[in-house]
Amino acid sequence: MVLKMQEDPRRRFIWSEISFFSKWWDNISAQKRAVVRRLVGNGQLEMVTGGWVMPDEANSHYFAMIDQLIEGHQWLEKNIGVTPRSGWAVDPFGHSSTMPYLLKRSNLTGMLIQRVHYAIKKHFAATQNLEFMWRQTWDTDSSTDIFCHMMPFYSYDVPHTCGPDPKICCQFDFKRLPGGRINCPWKVPPRAITDANVAERAQLLLDQYRKKSRLYRSKVLLVPLGDDFRYDKPQEWDAQFLNYQRIFDFLNSQPNLHVQAQFGTLSDYFDALYKKVGIVPGMKPPGFPVLSGDFFSYADREDHYWTGYYTSRPFYKSLDRVLEAHLRGAEILFSLALAHARRAGADGTYPLSDYALLSNARRNLGLFQHHDAITGTAKEAVAIDYGVRLLHSLMNLKHIIINAAHYLVLGDKDTYHHDPAAPFLSTDDTRPSQDSLPERTVVKVDISPRFLVVFNPLEQERLSVVRVLVNSPHVRVLSEEGQPLPAQLSAHWGSDTDTVPGIYQVSVLARLPALGLRVLQLHKSFEGHATPQSSVRLYLPGLNLPMRRQEPVPVHVLPAGTEDICLENQHLRACFSGRSGLLQSIRRAGEEREQRVSSEFLVYGTRASKDKSGAYLFLPDGEAKPYAPNDLPVVRVTEGPLFSEVTSYYQHVQTVVRLYNVPGVEGLSLDVSCLVDIRDQINMELALRFSTDIESEDTFFTDLNGFQIQPRRYQQKLPLQANFYPMPTMAYIQDAQSRLTLHTAQALGVSSLGSGQLEVILDRRLIQDDNRGLGQGLKDNKRTCNRFRILLERRTTTSQSSSFFSALASMFKALGFPGARTGSPEVQDGRPVSFPSLLSHITSMYLNAEALVMPVAQEKPAPPALRSFTPLSSTLPCDFHILNLRMLQAEQDESLPSAEAALILHRKGFDCSLEAKNLGFNCTTSQGKLALGSLFQGLELGSVQPTSLTLMYPLGTASNSTNIHLDPMEIATFRIRLG
């Protein structure tokens, strides 16, 4: 590239993913780097989007989408001194409206997308709406608008970019000249351009250009010229550039053709378009449409819906989110520990080398957001490589958290000594290999107390049940001051019927400070001080007589039950089938009737003839059939003062539904986990369906990237697989009375195929390739744990105005207007919008950011005095989320942190119409106002500079005022100095 671009200043090239580019950059000479900077500076080479990768937009979480964008932009700023202007996303399988928001807030002015359902492309082309201003559904003015260009045809390769006829366009992909490795499937090869044929060839190509141009509103036309795995040989550069230049020279020499043709970058195209319409780049061109919403789900032909990859390889989709939670926790704790150490003048003893590990974890998480990584559509060997990188970074992040926690909990900071060979704290769990589930650390209890440090990565104080494995049933838990804490002792189960000898679980109720560290003590207990034990009933199919097993935790063994099993706390009562062990109903406290919430496992097969499901596509053989295991399940019921749970063991899935007997958030929803193992199956997809009496009709709601909610409608006229959507963090159904939300800790595919239903695909094992480029089936399934929360909320309509509106709504309903039904989304400016409740947002955070329990490693002698660490001096408003507190790299040495950090805040939009009793929050909302200056206890905020999302542009001047304001849904980045 560097050589070929210099041969002719008219040549242009675009590059998008920085992860690969940075690898190349690390291995080139200073002279070559200078040439690259010159090519970028003179506009020949453009960096488009500039993220670490071109991310998947369905399964990726907005934390990771932003993080990889920052990582790429920071790299570009530091190494090349350039800020991207235009977004390029030709390969993600469907497009999320979160992306235009993030690009707009990063100061990009235009963007391009390609993989959109062929019927939508056809409709947009027919109405000349392929270029539009993309606006967020909640936006009341136009502050989120960004100009978007949608490519009109099947693919982004050369046969599908010059015009509507691929047989002709392929003749202008000069890599396919006869004698090369690839040819044109339409059987007409390209011909090299000569003086003799240029007029005829140019006319043929121009005819395609004109036909394509009619689909757009402006007279400026974009014709991308590339494909996967291209421009890697000098011969191809020559073939493409020289032949096209001959065509352009001819076209430009014929005034009667009324055409000017040239090479250009993506921003050259947007600039030319804006110049033509005569307005500032980024503004809305007159007469162009405004669009809101997303582009899921994607189909490229027939009924081939790309809805399988919403679940493909769920093990890694789950590991992705575990790594993300650890990265956020490590970023924040490292920033706080470093700021406190610097303030104490102790940064000489603090392990600054952790910053390089942090940087590497950002890049590994960023890499995994790629549209062939988190999607589950990479080759098996590549998936393993991703897994190894994710695991390696996860272990490093645990150590960064340990080092920071060690410094922050020491009563006397002067005694801090970092010894990499002997960490002060042990990790909460370990993973033997990249594809194994975590194994929790067992703490040895002794006469002298063992100390635990518990990290709460949430920006709100939480009252949570913290679980620890210990080697003795004689244990009690005390606060750091020596006060006994409520606890519950239970057996540690190794299988459906057997406990693990010598290992017990102690669960303790602890109040954890926001973003802070709480110190707890474990003591060996003696008679009279024992921790209350769980009681266990084990229902065995085929057993005739009840038995009682005398273990340290007694177990009552009973024949398989026919009676319902019910668990209850102060907020709700959940009942289960005694036979199947599966959830049947939920009743909220203070309500007479139960709400049916029955769960069942279902199985999808794939088609018998021609096209079958694979890593990308979901092509089921009809509706799901009930999962019919060989044996009845073993059902185990555990009850105790802090939590009760029902566990059912089936052949391919083990499910646990737990109810916490705790006031506040933890006790207001059901905790559900499904351990899935379908490795002995062929072409089988396992689904979990919840059926309720909620009259949701054909409407349901799914989140986009954990950032916003998109209302969905079940389309009966479309095939079943078309009605599945991504669910990165939640999905819900509702009617006038109730809303049922399924929260998830990993991205999976979801749908509502009938009124009152929600179903999620847990795992898929498919033997064949589905012909979309992978060349393999999905046969590397793992034992995978999928985690959920089920939240049932009551919708309230209390105010006077709402009764007026409901009267209006019923009038519209009588007139037959669609969308006036109670299960439907609210409508704002003709756009459907919906938001989770505050409780729902916080429940999602509890599920996705678990408290980390780290035992103090040394048993004897007693460790130095430890003190809990409470970083925030005041409670953050309930609707503010600290997305990240990210130390920026030093100017000279990218492996070291600078004195500055990026503070990224998100103010969540929420629905106030859901009942908010007994939530147990100690936070309130503040109309979007926040005083940053006094937020961090014991630290001063040196400066606060509002910037664009990825810190490339300052917004306004850095002021002395540290009071900020955010509108609902907005994400804002501040460059700050803590110390």
PDB file of C-alpha atoms in Angstrom, residues 67-303:
ATOM      1  CA  ASP A  67     -14.106   0.909  24.850  1.00  0.00           C
ATOM      2  CA  GLN A  68     -12.885  -0.486  21.525  1.00  0.00           C
ATOM      3  CA  LEU A  69     -13.747   2.839  19.862  1.00  0.00           C
ATOM      4  CA  ILE A  70     -11.683   4.726  22.448  1.00  0.00           C
ATOM      5  CA  GLU A  71      -8.828   2.228  22.120  1.00  0.00           C
ATOM      6  CA  GLY A  72      -8.685   2.737  18.338  1.00  0.00           C
ATOM      7  CA  HIS A  73      -9.112   6.512  18.457  1.00  0.00           C
ATOM      8  CA  GLN A  74      -6.479   6.940  21.162  1.00  0.00           C
ATOM      9  CA  TRP A  75      -4.063   4.823  19.121  1.00  0.00           C
ATOM     10  CA  LEU A  76      -4.697   6.927  15.998  1.00  0.00           C
ATOM     11  CA  GLU A  77      -4.276  10.196  17.850  1.00  0.00           C
ATOM     12  CA  LYS A  78      -1.016   9.076  19.450  1.00  0.00           C
ATOM     13  CA  ASN A  79       0.588   7.381  16.432  1.00  0.00           C
ATOM     14  CA  ILE A  80      -0.767   9.167  13.359  1.00  0.00           C
ATOM     15  CA  GLY A  81      -2.357  12.317  14.774  1.00  0.00           C
ATOM     16  CA  VAL A  82      -5.686  11.865  13.008  1.00  0.00           C
ATOM     17  CA  THR A  83      -9.346  11.830  14.041  1.00  0.00           C
ATOM     18  CA  PRO A  84     -11.802   9.713  12.005  1.00  0.00           C
ATOM     19  CA  ARG A  85     -14.691  11.546  10.322  1.00  0.00           C
ATOM     20  CA  SER A  86     -16.764   8.760   8.768  1.00  0.00           C
ATOM     21  CA  GLY A  87     -18.053   5.352   9.855  1.00  0.00           C
ATOM     22  CA  TRP A  88     -17.704   2.207   7.707  1.00  0.00           C
ATOM     23  CA  ALA A  89     -19.624  -0.952   8.695  1.00  0.00           C
ATOM     24  CA  VAL A  90     -19.988  -3.263   5.699  1.00  0.00           C
ATOM     25  CA  ASP A  91     -19.966  -6.625   7.446  1.00  0.00           C
ATOM     26  CA  PRO A  92     -21.937  -6.736  10.755  1.00  0.00           C
ATOM     27  CA  PHE A  93     -25.010  -8.939  10.245  1.00  0.00           C
ATOM     28  CA  GLY A  94     -27.691  -6.307  10.851  1.00  0.00           C
ATOM     29  CA  HIS A  95     -27.255  -2.849  12.359  1.00  0.00           C
ATOM     30  CA  SER A  96     -28.066  -1.368  15.758  1.00  0.00           C
ATOM     31  CA  SER A  97     -29.153   2.231  16.335  1.00  0.00           C
ATOM     32  CA  THR A  98     -26.649   2.382  19.203  1.00  0.00           C
ATOM     33  CA  MET A  99     -23.819   2.692  16.665  1.00  0.00           C
ATOM     34  CA  PRO A 100     -24.976   5.968  15.050  1.00  0.00           C
ATOM     35  CA  TYR A 101     -25.350   7.425  18.553  1.00  0.00           C
ATOM     36  CA  LEU A 102     -21.792   6.473  19.545  1.00  0.00           C
ATOM     37  CA  LEU A 103     -20.334   7.720  16.251  1.00  0.00           C
ATOM     38  CA  LYS A 104     -22.236  11.010  16.502  1.00  0.00           C
ATOM     39  CA  ARG A 105     -21.032  11.555  20.073  1.00  0.00           C
ATOM     40  CA  SER A 106     -17.483  10.835  18.836  1.00  0.00           C
ATOM     41  CA  ASN A 107     -17.894  13.746  16.359  1.00  0.00           C
ATOM     42  CA  LEU A 108     -18.151  11.651  13.196  1.00  0.00           C
ATOM     43  CA  THR A 109     -20.386  13.282  10.584  1.00  0.00           C
ATOM     44  CA  GLY A 110     -21.299  10.422   8.251  1.00  0.00           C
ATOM     45  CA  MET A 111     -21.593   6.636   8.283  1.00  0.00           C
ATOM     46  CA  LEU A 112     -22.175   3.728   5.917  1.00  0.00           C
ATOM     47  CA  ILE A 113     -23.959   0.396   6.472  1.00  0.00           C
ATOM     48  CA  GLN A 114     -24.470  -2.640   4.221  1.00  0.00           C
ATOM     49  CA  ARG A 115     -26.042  -5.810   5.678  1.00  0.00           C
ATOM     50  CA  VAL A 116     -29.738  -4.891   5.835  1.00  0.00           C
ATOM     51  CA  HIS A 117     -32.688  -7.182   5.015  1.00  0.00           C
ATOM     52  CA  TYR A 118     -33.057  -7.383   1.215  1.00  0.00           C
ATOM     53  CA  ALA A 119     -36.738  -6.370   1.375  1.00  0.00           C
ATOM     54  CA  ILE A 120     -35.874  -3.192   3.301  1.00  0.00           C
ATOM     55  CA  LYS A 121     -33.138  -2.369   0.786  1.00  0.00           C
ATOM     56  CA  LYS A 122     -35.639  -2.849  -2.035  1.00  0.00           C
ATOM     57  CA  HIS A 123     -38.186  -0.570  -0.359  1.00  0.00           C
ATOM     58  CA  PHE A 124     -35.607   2.121   0.497  1.00  0.00           C
ATOM     59  CA  ALA A 125     -34.231   2.019  -3.066  1.00  0.00           C
ATOM     60  CA  ALA A 126     -37.728   2.360  -4.553  1.00  0.00           C
ATOM     61  CA  THR A 127     -38.418   5.445  -2.412  1.00  0.00           C
ATOM     62  CA  GLN A 128     -34.887   6.938  -2.702  1.00  0.00           C
ATOM     63  CA  ASN A 129     -34.439   6.617   1.058  1.00  0.00           C
ATOM     64  CA  LEU A 130     -31.103   4.769   1.023  1.00  0.00           C
ATOM     65  CA  GLU A 131     -29.491   7.909   2.454  1.00  0.00           C
ATOM     66  CA  PHE A 132     -31.096   9.360   5.562  1.00  0.00           C
ATOM     67  CA  MET A 133     -30.501  11.120   8.856  1.00  0.00           C
ATOM     68  CA  TRP A 134     -30.462   8.425  11.535  1.00  0.00           C
ATOM     69  CA  ARG A 135     -32.006   9.721  14.777  1.00  0.00           C
ATOM     70  CA  GLN A 136     -32.399   8.069  18.186  1.00  0.00           C
ATOM     71  CA  THR A 137     -35.973   7.145  19.145  1.00  0.00           C
ATOM     72  CA  TRP A 138     -35.838   9.172  22.372  1.00  0.00           C
ATOM     73  CA  ASP A 139     -34.353  12.294  20.752  1.00  0.00           C
ATOM     74  CA  THR A 140     -36.804  15.217  20.963  1.00  0.00           C
ATOM     75  CA  ASP A 141     -34.821  17.530  18.684  1.00  0.00           C
ATOM     76  CA  SER A 142     -32.152  16.445  16.222  1.00  0.00           C
ATOM     77  CA  SER A 143     -29.045  16.378  18.405  1.00  0.00           C
ATOM     78  CA  THR A 144     -28.417  12.687  17.693  1.00  0.00           C
ATOM     79  CA  ASP A 145     -28.846  12.894  13.904  1.00  0.00           C
ATOM     80  CA  ILE A 146     -26.061  11.461  11.762  1.00  0.00           C
ATOM     81  CA  PHE A 147     -25.992  11.127   7.979  1.00  0.00           C
ATOM     82  CA  CYS A 148     -26.164   7.461   6.946  1.00  0.00           C
ATOM     83  CA  HIS A 149     -25.576   5.843   3.548  1.00  0.00           C
ATOM     84  CA  MET A 150     -27.026   2.367   3.022  1.00  0.00           C
ATOM     85  CA  MET A 151     -25.462   0.286   0.244  1.00  0.00           C
ATOM     86  CA  PRO A 152     -28.251  -0.908  -2.072  1.00  0.00           C
ATOM     87  CA  PHE A 153     -27.252  -4.416  -3.194  1.00  0.00           C
ATOM     88  CA  TYR A 154     -26.549  -7.934  -1.965  1.00  0.00           C
ATOM     89  CA  SER A 155     -22.901  -7.577  -0.965  1.00  0.00           C
ATOM     90  CA  TYR A 156     -19.991  -5.163  -0.555  1.00  0.00           C
ATOM     91  CA  ASP A 157     -17.808  -6.985  -3.104  1.00  0.00           C
ATOM     92  CA  VAL A 158     -17.046  -5.529  -6.556  1.00  0.00           C
ATOM     93  CA  PRO A 159     -19.750  -7.538  -8.417  1.00  0.00           C
ATOM     94  CA  HIS A 160     -22.377  -5.865  -6.206  1.00  0.00           C
ATOM     95  CA  THR A 161     -21.158  -2.270  -5.990  1.00  0.00           C
ATOM     96  CA  CYS A 162     -21.021  -0.747  -9.499  1.00  0.00           C
ATOM     97  CA  GLY A 163     -24.710  -1.200 -10.243  1.00  0.00           C
ATOM     98  CA  PRO A 164     -27.637  -3.639 -10.295  1.00  0.00           C
ATOM     99  CA  ASP A 165     -26.075  -6.268 -12.614  1.00  0.00           C
ATOM    100  CA  PRO A 166     -23.350  -8.391 -10.953  1.00  0.00           C
ATOM    101  CA  LYS A 167     -22.529 -10.080 -14.267  1.00  0.00           C
ATOM    102  CA  ILE A 168     -21.376  -6.706 -15.606  1.00  0.00           C
ATOM    103  CA  CYS A 169     -19.837  -5.348 -12.394  1.00  0.00           C
ATOM    104  CA  CYS A 170     -17.716  -8.482 -11.995  1.00  0.00           C
ATOM    105  CA  GLN A 171     -16.038  -7.651 -15.301  1.00  0.00           C
ATOM    106  CA  PHE A 172     -14.631  -4.571 -13.566  1.00  0.00           C
ATOM    107  CA  ASP A 173     -12.980  -6.424 -10.710  1.00  0.00           C
ATOM    108  CA  PHE A 174      -9.545  -6.570 -12.236  1.00  0.00           C
ATOM    109  CA  LYS A 175      -8.187  -9.004  -9.677  1.00  0.00           C
ATOM    110  CA  ARG A 176     -10.333 -11.524 -11.567  1.00  0.00           C
ATOM    111  CA  LEU A 177      -8.508 -11.051 -14.899  1.00  0.00           C
ATOM    112  CA  PRO A 178      -7.952 -14.390 -16.678  1.00  0.00           C
ATOM    113  CA  GLY A 179      -4.952 -16.287 -15.324  1.00  0.00           C
ATOM    114  CA  GLY A 180      -5.581 -15.265 -11.707  1.00  0.00           C
ATOM    115  CA  ARG A 181      -6.723 -17.409  -8.787  1.00  0.00           C
ATOM    116  CA  ILE A 182     -10.338 -16.191  -8.775  1.00  0.00           C
ATOM    117  CA  ASN A 183     -12.816 -15.689 -11.589  1.00  0.00           C
ATOM    118  CA  CYS A 184     -16.348 -14.408 -12.194  1.00  0.00           C
ATOM    119  CA  PRO A 185     -19.117 -16.934 -11.414  1.00  0.00           C
ATOM    120  CA  TRP A 186     -21.264 -15.246 -14.102  1.00  0.00           C
ATOM    121  CA  LYS A 187     -18.864 -16.679 -16.723  1.00  0.00           C
ATOM    122  CA  VAL A 188     -17.841 -13.361 -18.328  1.00  0.00           C
ATOM    123  CA  PRO A 189     -14.274 -12.437 -17.296  1.00  0.00           C
ATOM    124  CA  PRO A 190     -12.872  -8.910 -16.948  1.00  0.00           C
ATOM    125  CA  ARG A 191     -10.823  -7.548 -19.849  1.00  0.00           C
ATOM    126  CA  ALA A 192      -7.791  -5.322 -19.398  1.00  0.00           C
ATOM    127  CA  ILE A 193      -8.539  -1.757 -20.531  1.00  0.00           C
ATOM    128  CA  THR A 194      -6.777  -0.629 -23.717  1.00  0.00           C
ATOM    129  CA  ASP A 195      -7.113   2.319 -26.069  1.00  0.00           C
ATOM    130  CA  ALA A 196      -9.014  -0.012 -28.370  1.00  0.00           C
ATOM    131  CA  ASN A 197     -11.727  -1.076 -25.901  1.00  0.00           C
ATOM    132  CA  VAL A 198     -11.875   1.799 -23.399  1.00  0.00           C
ATOM    133  CA  ALA A 199     -14.874   3.554 -25.023  1.00  0.00           C
ATOM    134  CA  GLU A 200     -16.994   0.397 -25.042  1.00  0.00           C
ATOM    135  CA  ARG A 201     -15.916  -0.711 -21.541  1.00  0.00           C
ATOM    136  CA  ALA A 202     -16.414   2.751 -20.042  1.00  0.00           C
ATOM    137  CA  GLN A 203     -19.911   3.029 -21.540  1.00  0.00           C
ATOM    138  CA  LEU A 204     -20.873  -0.380 -20.130  1.00  0.00           C
ATOM    139  CA  LEU A 205     -19.671   0.614 -16.643  1.00  0.00           C
ATOM    140  CA  LEU A 206     -21.215   4.096 -16.821  1.00  0.00           C
ATOM    141  CA  ASP A 207     -24.588   2.531 -17.636  1.00  0.00           C
ATOM    142  CA  GLN A 208     -24.388   0.609 -14.333  1.00  0.00           C
ATOM    143  CA  TYR A 209     -23.311   3.770 -12.491  1.00  0.00           C
ATOM    144  CA  ARG A 210     -26.317   5.670 -13.863  1.00  0.00           C
ATOM    145  CA  LYS A 211     -28.742   2.899 -12.895  1.00  0.00           C
ATOM    146  CA  LYS A 212     -27.330   2.798  -9.362  1.00  0.00           C
ATOM    147  CA  SER A 213     -27.402   6.592  -9.125  1.00  0.00           C
ATOM    148  CA  ARG A 214     -31.185   6.643  -9.705  1.00  0.00           C
ATOM    149  CA  LEU A 215     -31.648   4.921  -6.331  1.00  0.00           C
ATOM    150  CA  TYR A 216     -30.188   7.970  -4.533  1.00  0.00           C
ATOM    151  CA  ARG A 217     -31.238  11.597  -4.240  1.00  0.00           C
ATOM    152  CA  SER A 218     -27.941  13.292  -5.068  1.00  0.00           C
ATOM    153  CA  LYS A 219     -25.870  13.322  -8.230  1.00  0.00           C
ATOM    154  CA  VAL A 220     -22.798  12.082  -6.357  1.00  0.00           C
ATOM    155  CA  LEU A 221     -22.273   8.315  -6.499  1.00  0.00           C
ATOM    156  CA  LEU A 222     -20.218   6.023  -4.242  1.00  0.00           C
ATOM    157  CA  VAL A 223     -18.764   2.831  -5.755  1.00  0.00           C
ATOM    158  CA  PRO A 224     -16.650   0.892  -3.214  1.00  0.00           C
ATOM    159  CA  LEU A 225     -13.917  -1.249  -4.762  1.00  0.00           C
ATOM    160  CA  GLY A 226     -12.731  -4.039  -2.475  1.00  0.00           C
ATOM    161  CA  ASP A 227     -13.527  -7.315  -0.732  1.00  0.00           C
ATOM    162  CA  ASP A 228     -12.237  -9.620   2.017  1.00  0.00           C
ATOM    163  CA  PHE A 229      -8.538 -10.575   1.786  1.00  0.00           C
ATOM    164  CA  ARG A 230      -7.667  -8.076  -0.939  1.00  0.00           C
ATOM    165  CA  TYR A 231      -4.864  -5.685  -1.904  1.00  0.00           C
ATOM    166  CA  ASP A 232      -2.208  -8.003  -0.497  1.00  0.00           C
ATOM    167  CA  LYS A 233      -0.196  -8.345  -3.755  1.00  0.00           C
ATOM    168  CA  PRO A 234       1.355  -5.582  -5.877  1.00  0.00           C
ATOM    169  CA  GLN A 235      -0.135  -7.143  -9.049  1.00  0.00           C
ATOM    170  CA  GLU A 236      -3.647  -6.499  -7.746  1.00  0.00           C
ATOM    171  CA  TRP A 237      -2.886  -2.868  -6.923  1.00  0.00           C
ATOM    172  CA  ASP A 238      -1.643  -2.363 -10.459  1.00  0.00           C
ATOM    173  CA  ALA A 239      -4.546  -4.232 -12.045  1.00  0.00           C
ATOM    174  CA  GLN A 240      -7.215  -2.228 -10.202  1.00  0.00           C
ATOM    175  CA  PHE A 241      -5.646   1.237 -10.156  1.00  0.00           C
ATOM    176  CA  LEU A 242      -4.231   1.304 -13.709  1.00  0.00           C
ATOM    177  CA  ASN A 243      -7.329  -0.127 -15.411  1.00  0.00           C
ATOM    178  CA  TYR A 244      -9.725   2.146 -13.519  1.00  0.00           C
ATOM    179  CA  GLN A 245      -7.558   5.205 -14.137  1.00  0.00           C
ATOM    180  CA  ARG A 246      -7.786   4.508 -17.902  1.00  0.00           C
ATOM    181  CA  ILE A 247     -11.602   4.346 -17.617  1.00  0.00           C
ATOM    182  CA  PHE A 248     -11.743   7.568 -15.544  1.00  0.00           C
ATOM    183  CA  ASP A 249      -9.421   9.425 -17.948  1.00  0.00           C
ATOM    184  CA  PHE A 250     -11.692   8.465 -20.842  1.00  0.00           C
ATOM    185  CA  LEU A 251     -14.949   9.400 -19.050  1.00  0.00           C
ATOM    186  CA  ASN A 252     -13.555  12.746 -17.903  1.00  0.00           C
ATOM    187  CA  SER A 253     -12.391  13.555 -21.453  1.00  0.00           C
ATOM    188  CA  GLN A 254     -15.930  13.264 -22.880  1.00  0.00           C
ATOM    189  CA  PRO A 255     -17.967  16.371 -21.902  1.00  0.00           C
ATOM    190  CA  ASN A 256     -21.072  14.980 -23.621  1.00  0.00           C
ATOM    191  CA  LEU A 257     -21.175  12.133 -21.042  1.00  0.00           C
ATOM    192  CA  HIS A 258     -21.718  14.658 -18.191  1.00  0.00           C
ATOM    193  CA  VAL A 259     -19.680  12.650 -15.744  1.00  0.00           C
ATOM    194  CA  GLN A 260     -16.641  13.220 -13.621  1.00  0.00           C
ATOM    195  CA  ALA A 261     -15.070  10.056 -12.163  1.00  0.00           C
ATOM    196  CA  GLN A 262     -12.189   9.711  -9.716  1.00  0.00           C
ATOM    197  CA  PHE A 263     -10.796   7.626  -6.873  1.00  0.00           C
ATOM    198  CA  GLY A 264     -11.999   8.826  -3.486  1.00  0.00           C
ATOM    199  CA  THR A 265     -12.160   7.950   0.181  1.00  0.00           C
ATOM    200  CA  LEU A 266     -15.405   7.616   2.122  1.00  0.00           C
ATOM    201  CA  SER A 267     -15.110  11.181   3.465  1.00  0.00           C
ATOM    202  CA  ASP A 268     -14.325  12.436  -0.062  1.00  0.00           C
ATOM    203  CA  TYR A 269     -17.727  11.026  -1.022  1.00  0.00           C
ATOM    204  CA  PHE A 270     -19.581  12.632   1.889  1.00  0.00           C
ATOM    205  CA  ASP A 271     -17.766  15.956   1.269  1.00  0.00           C
ATOM    206  CA  ALA A 272     -18.651  15.896  -2.437  1.00  0.00           C
ATOM    207  CA  LEU A 273     -22.281  15.124  -1.615  1.00  0.00           C
ATOM    208  CA  TYR A 274     -22.488  17.979   0.894  1.00  0.00           C
ATOM    209  CA  LYS A 275     -20.728  20.348  -1.518  1.00  0.00           C
ATOM    210  CA  LYS A 276     -23.303  19.442  -4.164  1.00  0.00           C
ATOM    211  CA  VAL A 277     -26.260  20.201  -1.872  1.00  0.00           C
ATOM    212  CA  GLY A 278     -24.440  23.267  -0.548  1.00  0.00           C
ATOM    213  CA  ILE A 279     -24.550  22.721   3.214  1.00  0.00           C
ATOM    214  CA  VAL A 280     -22.157  22.002   6.081  1.00  0.00           C
ATOM    215  CA  PRO A 281     -21.117  18.329   6.365  1.00  0.00           C
ATOM    216  CA  GLY A 282     -23.189  16.490   8.957  1.00  0.00           C
ATOM    217  CA  MET A 283     -26.278  18.669   8.634  1.00  0.00           C
ATOM    218  CA  LYS A 284     -29.532  17.328   7.161  1.00  0.00           C
ATOM    219  CA  PRO A 285     -29.586  17.825   3.380  1.00  0.00           C
ATOM    220  CA  PRO A 286     -32.898  19.410   2.236  1.00  0.00           C
ATOM    221  CA  GLY A 287     -35.517  16.814   1.382  1.00  0.00           C
ATOM    222  CA  PHE A 288     -33.636  13.865   2.891  1.00  0.00           C
ATOM    223  CA  PRO A 289     -35.641  11.623   5.247  1.00  0.00           C
ATOM    224  CA  VAL A 290     -35.144  11.153   9.014  1.00  0.00           C
ATOM    225  CA  LEU A 291     -35.242   7.596  10.301  1.00  0.00           C
ATOM    226  CA  SER A 292     -35.343   6.015  13.777  1.00  0.00           C
ATOM    227  CA  GLY A 293     -34.993   2.377  14.819  1.00  0.00           C
ATOM    228  CA  ASP A 294     -32.629  -0.460  13.979  1.00  0.00           C
ATOM    229  CA  PHE A 295     -31.975  -2.987  11.203  1.00  0.00           C
ATOM    230  CA  PHE A 296     -32.500  -6.386  12.846  1.00  0.00           C
ATOM    231  CA  SER A 297     -33.079  -9.061  11.899  1.00  0.00           C
ATOM    232  CA  TYR A 298     -31.064  -9.516   8.698  1.00  0.00           C
ATOM    233  CA  ALA A 299     -31.847 -11.811   5.781  1.00  0.00           C
ATOM    234  CA  ASP A 300     -29.721 -11.843   2.621  1.00  0.00           C
ATOM    235  CA  ARG A 301     -31.988 -14.035   0.466  1.00  0.00           C
ATOM    236  CA  GLU A 302     -35.176 -16.125   0.617  1.00  0.00           C
ATOM    237  CA  ASP A 303     -36.004 -16.984   4.246  1.00  0.00           C
TER     238      ASP A 303
END
